[in-house]
Tab-separated table of C-alpha atoms in Angstrom:
chain	number	residue	atom	x	y	z
Q	1	MET	CA	9.842	19.156	-34.136
Q	2	THR	CA	12.197	21.865	-33.326
Q	3	THR	CA	12.924	24.342	-36.119
Q	4	THR	CA	14.589	27.613	-36.696
Q	5	ASP	CA	12.724	30.827	-37.161
Q	6	GLY	CA	11.021	31.400	-40.386
Q	7	GLY	CA	9.900	27.841	-41.258
Q	8	LEU	CA	13.369	26.270	-41.594
Q	9	VAL	CA	15.062	23.097	-40.056
Q	10	ARG	CA	18.749	22.686	-39.681
Q	11	ILE	CA	20.113	19.467	-40.990
Q	12	ILE	CA	23.609	17.986	-41.275
Q	13	MET	CA	23.940	16.124	-44.447
Q	14	LEU	CA	26.620	13.388	-44.717
Q	15	ALA	CA	27.622	13.410	-48.419
Q	16	PRO	CA	30.187	10.721	-49.960
Q	17	LYS	CA	32.990	13.470	-49.775
Q	18	ARG	CA	31.642	16.302	-47.712
Q	19	ARG	CA	29.746	17.233	-44.466
Q	20	VAL	CA	27.339	19.808	-45.139
Q	21	GLU	CA	25.505	21.905	-42.395
Q	22	MET	CA	22.597	23.916	-43.804
Q	23	ALA	CA	18.943	25.118	-43.099
Q	24	VAL	CA	16.304	23.951	-45.449
Q	25	PRO	CA	12.460	24.858	-45.716
Q	26	GLU	CA	10.456	22.400	-43.372
Q	27	HIS	CA	7.419	22.271	-45.557
Q	28	VAL	CA	9.028	21.661	-48.865
Q	29	PRO	CA	8.951	17.891	-49.947
Q	30	VAL	CA	12.277	16.176	-49.960
Q	31	VAL	CA	12.183	15.765	-53.854
Q	32	GLY	CA	12.212	19.399	-54.060
Q	33	LEU	CA	15.370	19.806	-51.920
Q	34	LEU	CA	17.482	17.163	-53.518
Q	35	PRO	CA	18.654	19.276	-56.541
Q	36	THR	CA	20.109	21.843	-53.861
Q	37	LEU	CA	21.410	19.218	-51.561
Q	38	LEU	CA	23.276	17.595	-54.665
Q	39	ARG	CA	24.758	20.951	-55.604
Q	40	HIS	CA	26.239	21.502	-51.946
Q	41	GLY	CA	27.146	17.890	-51.569
Q	42	GLY	CA	29.599	17.902	-54.564
Q	43	PRO	CA	30.187	19.162	-58.063
Q	44	THR	CA	29.737	15.773	-59.794
Q	45	LEU	CA	27.092	14.165	-57.489
Q	46	ALA	CA	24.127	14.580	-59.971
Q	47	GLU	CA	26.102	12.938	-62.721
Q	48	ASP	CA	27.388	10.265	-60.596
Q	49	GLY	CA	24.015	9.120	-59.350
Q	50	VAL	CA	22.891	8.320	-62.883
Q	51	GLU	CA	24.340	4.951	-62.781
Q	52	ARG	CA	23.044	4.322	-59.319
Q	53	GLY	CA	19.708	4.900	-59.772
Q	54	GLY	CA	19.835	8.365	-58.218
Q	55	TRP	CA	20.166	9.727	-54.640
Q	56	VAL	CA	18.330	9.229	-51.495
Q	57	LEU	CA	18.226	10.767	-47.965
Q	58	ARG	CA	18.490	8.289	-45.205
Q	59	ARG	CA	18.528	8.744	-41.501
Q	60	LEU	CA	21.497	7.101	-39.522
Q	61	ASP	CA	19.543	4.052	-38.954
Q	62	GLY	CA	19.152	3.523	-42.581
Q	63	SER	CA	15.598	4.250	-42.783
Q	64	ALA	CA	14.996	6.322	-46.266
Q	65	LEU	CA	12.956	9.680	-46.211
Q	66	GLU	CA	9.878	9.610	-48.369
Q	67	PRO	CA	10.509	11.957	-51.173
Q	68	ASP	CA	6.848	13.174	-51.512
Q	69	ARG	CA	6.985	14.253	-47.789
Q	70	SER	CA	8.206	17.517	-46.135
Q	71	MET	CA	10.820	17.487	-43.256
Q	72	ALA	CA	8.079	18.635	-40.976
Q	73	ALA	CA	5.847	15.606	-41.904
Q	74	LEU	CA	8.689	13.223	-41.687
Q	75	GLY	CA	9.621	14.585	-38.004
Q	76	VAL	CA	13.110	15.726	-38.777
Q	77	HIS	CA	14.576	17.366	-35.824
Q	78	ASP	CA	16.698	20.613	-35.883
Q	79	GLY	CA	20.443	19.422	-35.968
Q	80	GLU	CA	19.715	15.889	-37.061
Q	81	MET	CA	22.154	14.100	-39.334
Q	82	LEU	CA	21.098	12.635	-42.712
Q	83	VAL	CA	23.148	10.592	-45.072
Q	84	LEU	CA	22.931	11.153	-48.915
Q	85	ALA	CA	23.438	7.843	-50.336
Q	86	PRO	CA	22.890	6.274	-53.716
Q	87	ARG	CA	19.712	4.575	-54.248
Q	88	ASP	CA	20.726	1.200	-55.050
Q	89	GLN	CA	23.105	0.935	-52.061
Q	90	GLU	CA	22.173	-1.909	-49.897
Q	91	TRP	CA	21.646	-0.612	-46.151
Q	92	PRO	CA	21.488	-3.587	-44.025
Q	93	GLU	CA	18.497	-3.756	-41.468
Q	94	PRO	CA	19.318	-3.136	-37.641
Q	95	ALA	CA	20.445	-6.354	-35.840
Q	96	TYR	CA	18.605	-6.922	-32.508
Q	97	ASP	CA	19.683	-9.106	-29.574
Q	98	ASP	CA	16.522	-8.801	-27.781
Q	99	VAL	CA	13.041	-9.539	-29.480
Q	100	ALA	CA	11.353	-7.397	-27.060
Q	101	GLU	CA	13.675	-4.573	-28.166
Q	102	ALA	CA	12.672	-5.201	-31.789
Q	103	ILE	CA	9.112	-5.314	-31.000
Q	104	ALA	CA	9.361	-1.947	-29.196
Q	105	ALA	CA	11.273	-0.251	-32.138
Q	106	THR	CA	8.601	-1.391	-34.593
Q	107	ALA	CA	5.809	-0.440	-32.529
Q	108	GLN	CA	7.469	3.039	-31.890
Q	109	ARG	CA	7.544	3.455	-35.643
Q	110	LEU	CA	3.764	2.937	-36.107
Q	111	GLY	CA	2.629	6.043	-34.303
Q	112	ALA	CA	3.385	8.514	-31.697
Q	113	ARG	CA	3.401	7.605	-28.047
Q	114	TRP	CA	0.972	9.028	-25.451
Q	115	ASN	CA	2.890	12.113	-24.085
Q	116	ALA	CA	2.262	15.308	-22.169
Q	117	GLN	CA	0.884	17.179	-25.136
Q	118	ALA	CA	-1.718	14.348	-25.523
Q	119	THR	CA	-2.523	14.479	-21.834
Q	120	ARG	CA	-3.024	18.258	-22.048
Q	121	ALA	CA	-5.277	17.987	-25.064
Q	122	THR	CA	-7.227	15.438	-23.373
Q	123	GLY	CA	-7.745	17.805	-20.499
Q	124	LEU	CA	-8.936	20.592	-22.926
Q	125	ALA	CA	-11.265	18.368	-24.539
Q	126	ALA	CA	-12.951	17.172	-21.207
Q	127	ALA	CA	-13.187	20.837	-20.293
Q	128	GLY	CA	-14.826	21.474	-23.584
Q	129	VAL	CA	-17.276	18.735	-22.960
Q	130	ALA	CA	-18.232	20.030	-19.524
Q	131	LEU	CA	-18.698	23.604	-20.867
Q	132	ALA	CA	-20.918	22.331	-23.812
Q	133	LEU	CA	-23.032	20.515	-21.267
Q	134	GLY	CA	-23.381	23.901	-19.306
Q	135	LEU	CA	-24.766	25.447	-22.631
Q	136	LEU	CA	-27.153	22.647	-23.109
Q	137	LEU	CA	-28.610	23.060	-19.554
Q	138	VAL	CA	-29.134	26.562	-20.374
Q	139	TRP	CA	-30.764	25.810	-23.480
Q	140	VAL	CA	-33.453	23.602	-22.058
Q	141	THR	CA	-33.811	25.329	-18.670
Q	142	PRO	CA	-37.260	27.103	-18.266
Q	143	ALA	CA	-37.025	30.833	-18.433
Q	144	ASP	CA	-38.198	31.466	-14.822
Q	145	LYS	CA	-37.571	34.896	-13.948
Q	146	HIS	CA	-34.756	35.040	-16.664
Q	147	ILE	CA	-32.484	33.113	-14.258
Q	148	ALA	CA	-31.043	31.045	-17.127
Q	149	GLY	CA	-30.146	34.104	-19.164
Q	150	TYR	CA	-28.319	35.959	-16.241
Q	151	ALA	CA	-26.609	32.819	-15.161
Q	152	ALA	CA	-25.245	32.233	-18.799
Q	153	LEU	CA	-24.023	35.844	-18.964
Q	154	ALA	CA	-22.310	35.935	-15.597
Q	155	THR	CA	-20.696	32.462	-16.666
Q	156	ALA	CA	-19.502	34.363	-19.837
Q	157	VAL	CA	-17.890	36.998	-17.654
Q	158	VAL	CA	-16.210	34.483	-15.512
Q	159	LEU	CA	-14.740	32.653	-18.670
Q	160	LEU	CA	-13.673	35.667	-20.449
Q	161	GLY	CA	-11.924	36.769	-17.329
Q	162	ALA	CA	-10.208	33.471	-16.651
Q	163	ALA	CA	-9.111	33.470	-20.402
Q	164	ALA	CA	-7.722	36.980	-20.249
Q	165	PHE	CA	-5.868	36.098	-17.074
Q	166	LEU	CA	-4.163	32.887	-18.422
Q	167	SER	CA	-3.259	34.364	-21.769
Q	168	ARG	CA	-1.435	37.080	-20.122
Q	169	THR	CA	0.261	35.427	-17.134
Q	170	ALA	CA	1.408	31.957	-18.694
Q	171	ALA	CA	2.034	31.533	-22.167
Q	172	ALA	CA	1.900	27.891	-21.805
Q	173	ASP	CA	-1.820	28.185	-21.189
Q	174	ARG	CA	-2.668	29.986	-24.357
Q	175	ALA	CA	-4.568	27.010	-25.790
Q	176	THR	CA	-6.771	26.833	-22.306
Q	177	ALA	CA	-7.255	30.607	-22.704
Q	178	VAL	CA	-8.547	30.215	-26.419
Q	179	LEU	CA	-10.852	27.455	-25.238
Q	180	LEU	CA	-12.210	29.580	-22.366
Q	181	ALA	CA	-12.602	32.658	-24.556
Q	182	GLY	CA	-14.431	30.675	-27.297
Q	183	PHE	CA	-17.050	29.135	-24.818
Q	184	GLY	CA	-17.226	32.613	-23.022
Q	185	THR	CA	-18.665	34.139	-26.369
Q	186	LEU	CA	-20.933	31.044	-26.894
Q	187	TYR	CA	-22.265	31.657	-23.235
Q	188	ALA	CA	-22.736	35.302	-24.144
Q	189	ALA	CA	-24.759	34.663	-27.136
Q	190	VAL	CA	-26.927	32.078	-25.614
Q	191	GLY	CA	-27.331	34.285	-22.444
Q	192	GLY	CA	-28.283	37.343	-24.367
Q	193	ALA	CA	-31.012	35.219	-26.149
Q	194	ALA	CA	-32.425	33.612	-23.023
Q	195	ALA	CA	-32.392	36.796	-20.840
Q	196	PRO	CA	-35.638	38.183	-22.490
Q	197	ALA	CA	-37.351	34.783	-23.156
Q	198	LEU	CA	-40.469	33.704	-21.659
Q	199	ARG	CA	-39.710	30.132	-22.470
Q	200	PRO	CA	-36.892	27.681	-22.739
Q	201	LEU	CA	-34.916	28.228	-25.889
Q	202	ALA	CA	-35.367	24.684	-27.013
Q	203	ASP	CA	-38.965	25.632	-27.704
Q	204	GLY	CA	-38.234	28.377	-30.112
Q	205	ILE	CA	-36.395	31.573	-30.554
Q	206	THR	CA	-38.104	34.860	-31.609
Q	207	ALA	CA	-36.479	37.366	-33.906
Q	208	TRP	CA	-35.924	39.718	-30.958
Q	209	GLN	CA	-33.952	37.221	-29.030
Q	210	VAL	CA	-31.786	36.659	-31.943
Q	211	VAL	CA	-31.039	40.351	-31.761
Q	212	SER	CA	-30.446	40.508	-28.142
Q	213	GLY	CA	-28.118	37.294	-28.447
Q	214	ALA	CA	-26.197	38.890	-31.237
Q	215	ALA	CA	-25.776	42.047	-29.256
Q	216	ALA	CA	-24.262	40.050	-26.321
Q	217	LEU	CA	-22.130	38.281	-28.734
Q	218	VAL	CA	-20.699	41.400	-30.301
Q	219	CYS	CA	-19.830	42.631	-26.724
Q	220	ALA	CA	-18.188	39.363	-25.888
Q	221	GLY	CA	-16.132	39.284	-29.133
Q	222	ILE	CA	-14.785	42.677	-28.646
Q	223	ALA	CA	-13.857	41.875	-25.070
Q	224	GLY	CA	-12.187	38.732	-26.141
Q	225	ARG	CA	-10.413	40.481	-28.988
Q	226	PHE	CA	-8.564	43.026	-26.664
Q	227	ALA	CA	-8.385	40.850	-23.526
Q	228	VAL	CA	-7.272	37.544	-24.704
Q	229	THR	CA	-4.076	37.232	-26.811
Q	230	GLY	CA	-3.974	34.643	-29.611
Q	231	HIS	CA	-7.797	34.666	-30.025
Q	232	GLY	CA	-7.953	37.442	-32.509
Q	233	ARG	CA	-9.446	35.650	-35.657
Q	234	TYR	CA	-11.990	33.880	-33.434
Q	235	SER	CA	-13.107	37.196	-31.830
Q	236	ILE	CA	-13.288	38.784	-35.255
Q	237	ALA	CA	-15.407	35.938	-36.605
Q	238	ALA	CA	-17.603	36.085	-33.484
Q	239	VAL	CA	-18.373	39.678	-34.057
Q	240	VAL	CA	-18.927	39.177	-37.811
Q	241	PHE	CA	-21.207	36.292	-37.199
Q	242	ALA	CA	-23.274	38.350	-34.473
Q	243	VAL	CA	-23.509	41.260	-36.969
Q	244	GLY	CA	-24.830	39.149	-39.706
Q	245	GLY	CA	-27.203	37.088	-37.273
Q	246	GLY	CA	-28.377	40.155	-35.643
Q	247	ALA	CA	-29.141	41.846	-38.872
Q	248	MET	CA	-31.199	38.884	-40.083
Q	249	GLY	CA	-33.123	39.045	-36.809
Q	250	PHE	CA	-33.987	42.593	-37.035
Q	251	LEU	CA	-34.829	42.586	-40.866
Q	252	ALA	CA	-37.230	39.612	-40.053
Q	253	THR	CA	-39.028	41.954	-37.688
Q	254	VAL	CA	-39.438	44.806	-39.921
Q	255	GLN	CA	-40.191	43.382	-43.414
Q	256	GLU	CA	-43.091	41.244	-44.671
Q	257	THR	CA	-41.099	38.362	-46.126
Q	258	ALA	CA	-39.734	37.557	-42.466
Q	259	THR	CA	-37.153	35.066	-42.325
Q	260	ALA	CA	-36.716	34.338	-46.175
Q	261	GLY	CA	-36.249	37.879	-47.050
Q	262	ALA	CA	-33.915	38.432	-44.111
Q	263	ALA	CA	-31.733	35.616	-44.971
Q	264	ALA	CA	-31.781	36.376	-48.674
Q	265	ILE	CA	-30.585	40.071	-48.041
Q	266	VAL	CA	-27.764	39.137	-45.574
Q	267	GLY	CA	-26.709	35.961	-47.360
Q	268	GLY	CA	-26.671	37.643	-50.804
Q	269	ALA	CA	-24.948	40.643	-49.500
Q	270	LEU	CA	-22.199	38.799	-47.745
Q	271	ALA	CA	-21.570	36.209	-50.638
Q	272	MET	CA	-21.168	39.201	-52.959
Q	273	SER	CA	-18.846	41.042	-50.774
Q	274	LEU	CA	-16.277	38.206	-50.726
Q	275	PHE	CA	-14.244	39.563	-53.579
Q	276	ALA	CA	-13.428	42.925	-51.486
Q	277	LEU	CA	-12.391	41.164	-48.428
Q	278	PRO	CA	-8.551	41.025	-49.139
Q	279	ARG	CA	-8.379	44.594	-49.937
Q	280	LEU	CA	-10.342	45.736	-46.835
Q	281	ALA	CA	-8.168	43.410	-44.536
Q	282	MET	CA	-4.956	44.969	-46.132
Q	283	ASN	CA	-6.198	48.568	-45.615
Q	284	GLN	CA	-7.406	48.000	-42.100
Q	285	GLY	CA	-4.034	46.044	-41.456
Q	286	GLY	CA	-1.858	48.959	-42.492
Q	287	VAL	CA	-0.243	46.808	-45.412
Q	288	PRO	CA	1.091	49.661	-47.849
Q	289	ALA	CA	0.462	49.406	-51.413
Q	290	PRO	CA	3.159	48.944	-53.904
Q	291	PRO	CA	4.696	52.296	-54.831
Q	292	ILE	CA	3.719	53.906	-58.130
Q	293	PRO	CA	6.743	55.047	-60.356
Q	294	SER	CA	7.011	58.766	-60.380
Q	295	LEU	CA	7.808	60.900	-63.435
Q	296	THR	CA	10.752	62.422	-61.608
Q	297	GLY	CA	12.190	58.845	-60.823
Q	298	ALA	CA	12.302	59.544	-57.108
Q	299	GLU	CA	11.738	56.307	-55.115
Q	300	GLU	CA	9.718	56.321	-52.216
Q	301	PRO	CA	11.287	54.824	-48.790
Q	302	MET	CA	10.734	51.138	-48.165
Q	303	PRO	CA	8.751	50.234	-44.979
Q	304	VAL	CA	10.893	48.889	-42.171
Q	305	ALA	CA	10.828	44.976	-42.342
Q	306	ALA	CA	9.569	44.452	-38.913
Q	307	GLN	CA	6.650	46.900	-39.312
Q	308	LEU	CA	5.791	45.432	-42.519
Q	309	SER	CA	5.623	41.866	-41.069
Q	310	GLN	CA	3.512	43.055	-38.384
Q	311	ALA	CA	1.000	44.752	-40.733
Q	312	VAL	CA	0.829	41.411	-42.713
Q	313	GLN	CA	0.182	39.565	-39.682
Q	314	ARG	CA	-2.609	41.870	-38.707
Q	315	SER	CA	-4.255	41.858	-42.249
Q	316	ASP	CA	-3.925	37.990	-42.250
Q	317	GLU	CA	-5.826	37.614	-38.984
Q	318	LEU	CA	-8.344	40.045	-39.876
Q	319	LEU	CA	-8.968	38.365	-43.309
Q	320	ALA	CA	-9.137	34.896	-41.709
Q	321	GLY	CA	-11.520	36.156	-39.019
Q	322	LEU	CA	-13.946	37.783	-41.577
Q	323	LEU	CA	-13.957	34.742	-43.790
Q	324	LEU	CA	-14.655	32.563	-40.736
Q	325	GLY	CA	-17.530	34.730	-39.504
Q	326	ILE	CA	-19.013	35.316	-43.129
Q	327	GLY	CA	-18.764	31.716	-43.843
Q	328	ALA	CA	-20.833	30.713	-40.803
Q	329	CYS	CA	-23.394	33.456	-41.702
Q	330	ILE	CA	-23.691	32.282	-45.132
Q	331	ALA	CA	-24.259	28.583	-43.925
Q	332	LEU	CA	-26.864	29.749	-41.671
Q	333	SER	CA	-28.637	31.917	-44.324
Q	334	VAL	CA	-28.647	29.116	-46.869
Q	335	TRP	CA	-30.221	26.843	-44.374
Q	336	LEU	CA	-32.902	29.412	-43.508
Q	337	LEU	CA	-33.559	29.770	-47.214
Q	338	VAL	CA	-33.814	26.038	-47.807
Q	339	LEU	CA	-36.213	25.789	-44.896
Q	340	THR	CA	-38.550	28.299	-46.786
Q	341	PRO	CA	-41.216	26.713	-49.228
Q	342	SER	CA	-40.365	28.871	-52.103
Q	343	THR	CA	-38.649	27.953	-55.322
Q	344	GLY	CA	-36.734	31.545	-55.606
Q	345	ALA	CA	-35.412	30.758	-51.990
Q	346	THR	CA	-34.063	27.279	-53.247
Q	347	TYR	CA	-32.383	29.037	-56.411
Q	348	LEU	CA	-30.922	31.666	-54.188
Q	349	ALA	CA	-29.545	29.088	-51.830
Q	350	ALA	CA	-27.925	27.103	-54.980
Q	351	ALA	CA	-26.383	30.348	-56.233
Q	352	ILE	CA	-24.909	31.265	-53.004
Q	353	VAL	CA	-23.306	27.751	-52.486
Q	354	ALA	CA	-21.951	27.883	-56.114
Q	355	LEU	CA	-20.475	31.338	-55.380
Q	356	CYS	CA	-18.886	30.319	-52.210
Q	357	ALA	CA	-17.078	27.518	-53.826
Q	358	LEU	CA	-16.067	29.407	-56.838
Q	359	ARG	CA	-14.715	32.155	-54.803
Q	360	ALA	CA	-12.813	29.897	-52.724
Q	361	ARG	CA	-10.499	29.476	-55.550
Q	362	ALA	CA	-9.186	32.996	-54.972
Q	363	PHE	CA	-7.487	32.336	-51.379
Q	364	ALA	CA	-4.463	30.376	-51.465
Q	365	ALA	CA	-4.204	29.838	-47.700
Q	366	VAL	CA	-5.933	26.911	-46.093
Q	367	ARG	CA	-7.017	29.076	-43.258
Q	368	HIS	CA	-8.749	31.331	-45.816
Q	369	ARG	CA	-10.124	28.730	-48.223
Q	370	VAL	CA	-11.514	26.216	-45.687
Q	371	PRO	CA	-14.205	28.459	-44.094
Q	372	LEU	CA	-15.982	28.947	-47.526
Q	373	LEU	CA	-15.361	25.512	-48.628
Q	374	CYS	CA	-17.223	24.438	-45.359
Q	375	ALA	CA	-19.999	27.002	-46.101
Q	376	ALA	CA	-20.515	25.557	-49.438
Q	377	ALA	CA	-20.492	22.058	-48.093
Q	378	ALA	CA	-23.199	22.992	-45.647
Q	379	GLY	CA	-25.259	24.712	-48.101
Q	380	ALA	CA	-24.747	21.688	-50.366
Q	381	ALA	CA	-25.954	19.386	-47.586
Q	382	ALA	CA	-28.919	21.582	-46.884
Q	383	LEU	CA	-29.905	21.505	-50.634
Q	384	GLY	CA	-29.495	17.713	-50.384
Q	385	TRP	CA	-31.661	17.432	-47.455
Q	386	LEU	CA	-34.302	19.625	-49.087
Q	387	GLY	CA	-34.522	17.101	-52.034
Q	388	TRP	CA	-34.822	14.025	-49.791
Q	389	THR	CA	-37.613	15.656	-47.578
Q	390	GLY	CA	-39.319	16.678	-50.789
Q	391	VAL	CA	-40.127	13.030	-51.399
Q	392	ALA	CA	-43.308	11.804	-50.004
Q	393	ALA	CA	-42.732	9.654	-46.734
Q	394	ALA	CA	-44.484	6.548	-48.286
Q	395	ASP	CA	-42.342	6.657	-51.383
Q	396	ARG	CA	-38.865	7.061	-49.426
Q	397	PRO	CA	-38.170	3.365	-48.976
Q	398	VAL	CA	-38.360	3.048	-52.712
Q	399	ALA	CA	-36.310	6.236	-53.465
Q	400	LEU	CA	-33.628	5.201	-50.939
Q	401	ILE	CA	-31.716	2.802	-53.486
Q	402	PRO	CA	-31.403	5.559	-56.222
Q	403	ALA	CA	-30.501	8.245	-53.535
Q	404	LEU	CA	-27.746	5.965	-52.119
Q	405	ALA	CA	-26.529	5.440	-55.774
Q	406	VAL	CA	-26.436	9.169	-56.427
Q	407	VAL	CA	-24.366	9.569	-53.129
Q	408	LEU	CA	-22.125	7.023	-54.076
Q	409	VAL	CA	-21.526	8.434	-57.658
Q	410	VAL	CA	-20.987	12.209	-56.227
Q	411	ALA	CA	-18.481	10.740	-53.631
Q	412	GLY	CA	-16.505	8.900	-56.044
Q	413	ALA	CA	-16.463	11.658	-58.516
Q	414	VAL	CA	-15.189	14.315	-55.963
Q	415	ALA	CA	-12.608	11.794	-54.376
Q	416	ALA	CA	-11.362	10.880	-57.966
Q	417	ALA	CA	-11.218	14.731	-58.990
Q	418	GLY	CA	-9.373	15.616	-55.758
Q	419	SER	CA	-6.830	12.828	-56.285
Q	420	ARG	CA	-6.383	13.762	-59.838
Q	421	VAL	CA	-5.869	17.400	-59.288
Q	422	SER	CA	-3.458	16.885	-56.511
Q	423	ARG	CA	-1.223	14.936	-58.762
Q	424	ARG	CA	-1.589	17.040	-61.865
Q	425	ALA	CA	-2.603	20.809	-62.178
Q	426	PRO	CA	-5.968	20.974	-64.170
Q	427	SER	CA	-6.060	22.631	-67.575
Q	428	PRO	CA	-6.123	26.363	-67.555
Q	429	HIS	CA	-9.456	26.175	-69.467
Q	430	PHE	CA	-11.049	24.911	-66.244
Q	431	GLY	CA	-9.921	27.875	-64.347
Q	432	ARG	CA	-11.400	30.313	-67.024
Q	433	ALA	CA	-14.740	28.288	-67.072
Q	434	GLY	CA	-14.617	28.783	-63.288
Q	435	ASP	CA	-14.153	32.751	-63.820
Q	436	ILE	CA	-16.913	32.789	-66.294
Q	437	ALA	CA	-19.263	30.734	-63.942
Q	438	ASP	CA	-18.275	33.185	-60.999
Q	439	THR	CA	-19.276	36.047	-63.068
Q	440	LEU	CA	-22.661	34.514	-64.127
Q	441	VAL	CA	-23.460	33.554	-60.598
Q	442	THR	CA	-22.584	36.995	-59.085
Q	443	ILE	CA	-24.907	38.522	-61.529
Q	444	ALA	CA	-27.576	35.987	-60.642
Q	445	VAL	CA	-27.418	36.507	-56.673
Q	446	PRO	CA	-29.155	40.055	-56.706
Q	447	ILE	CA	-31.612	39.068	-59.225
Q	448	LEU	CA	-32.760	36.048	-57.105
Q	449	VAL	CA	-32.609	38.099	-53.922
Q	450	ALA	CA	-35.113	40.402	-55.531
Q	451	LEU	CA	-37.104	37.388	-56.593
Q	452	VAL	CA	-37.313	36.164	-52.832
Q	453	LEU	CA	-38.164	39.699	-51.621
Q	454	GLY	CA	-41.058	39.843	-53.984
Q	455	LEU	CA	-39.699	43.061	-55.693
Q	456	PHE	CA	-40.861	41.828	-59.156
Q	457	GLY	CA	-44.438	41.580	-58.013
Q	458	VAL	CA	-44.195	44.862	-56.450
Q	459	MET	CA	-42.883	46.518	-59.742
Q	460	ARG	CA	-45.644	44.573	-61.647
Q	461	GLY	CA	-48.155	45.925	-59.486
Q	462	ILE	CA	-46.769	49.399	-59.962
Q	463	TRP	CA	-46.623	48.952	-63.562
Q	464	GLU	CA	-50.166	47.834	-63.986
Q	465	SER	CA	-51.551	50.477	-61.711
């Protein structure tokens, strides 16, 4: 859909007594635009529509625009003519002289036709499958003279170079550049882990291989950040994930509790740092703080609008990348905790999952909230898998029926809650309860981290000695 700058779409409204050309927000539902359209369409339109059942927007062919959908969702094009008509007005269906024409018109309304954009997306998907197959080959190839690792690193350099070239020479190929850069960072991570390996990665990865792969991923992420335009948030996410994963690998080599302790430290620290990310992103992006009134009444000069917009975009990109990388690190740490046969690790994993789900409420943008919800969902799946694997193999056929019943109840409750909240905002008491739960879980996380690390046992030993 072609729109004006700023998320607006130009429409030409044909009212009963006026012809109005105006720009309206493309993401606001039609029902929210109708009061404004009525005011511009005539001074008495709102009262005149009471006896006619209200007003409705129609296309020139008579099809009514669904009131609960936005202009963007309805596919309203820039400059399209819309008719403001009474709801009870009978609009005859289009008459067709040819049955084939009627069939074609109906089929066209059922869904989008295959077009150039779909062809391009298919090509990118095929390229992604081929590159993923290459990663699989590196993963299972024997570590003969470290050829697999060096070959993967060389492939990463080629992919990042091609992505940089495409992003700077052809704006139309930016999606291809982002795809190549993404796989370039993956090849760098796998190559960094495979280079010092003495056996295929599929047979297991040591902690130092994790550190090596994380170092390569950091280098690739930084290179992609500055070399490939439009890849900023993904490069930041790759660097954050590499730092978190590398920290877990390094801690697993220097402390006695190994994997569980490393996952507890990194996962707990990242989960507790979520509240500080917006302020960090604003500071690093250069977003100015609101001015504080002075005693003299002097006003600080307002920043230039263009500079302020650029600062907000930088901060938003940084925040999106941080949340994406931290969400991936948290999901990995929760899975590592769940795989540890420890009650404290299980409690910590559950607390981190709850903290991610509760902290997601603080982020309004979809691109900011989804990473935390995905991390919470991955952690919940890990806890569910732990509960299932805790059942003896001989008892699983009998336990399957109640397990499926629980799955159905949870799925139905979540779907019903989502449907209800989408139609009606929940009571403020639920928000207050969520804030209290957030505070309690935040207090519990460091205590559970200390439990997983065995610090309480150390302190008890010191006290008893």
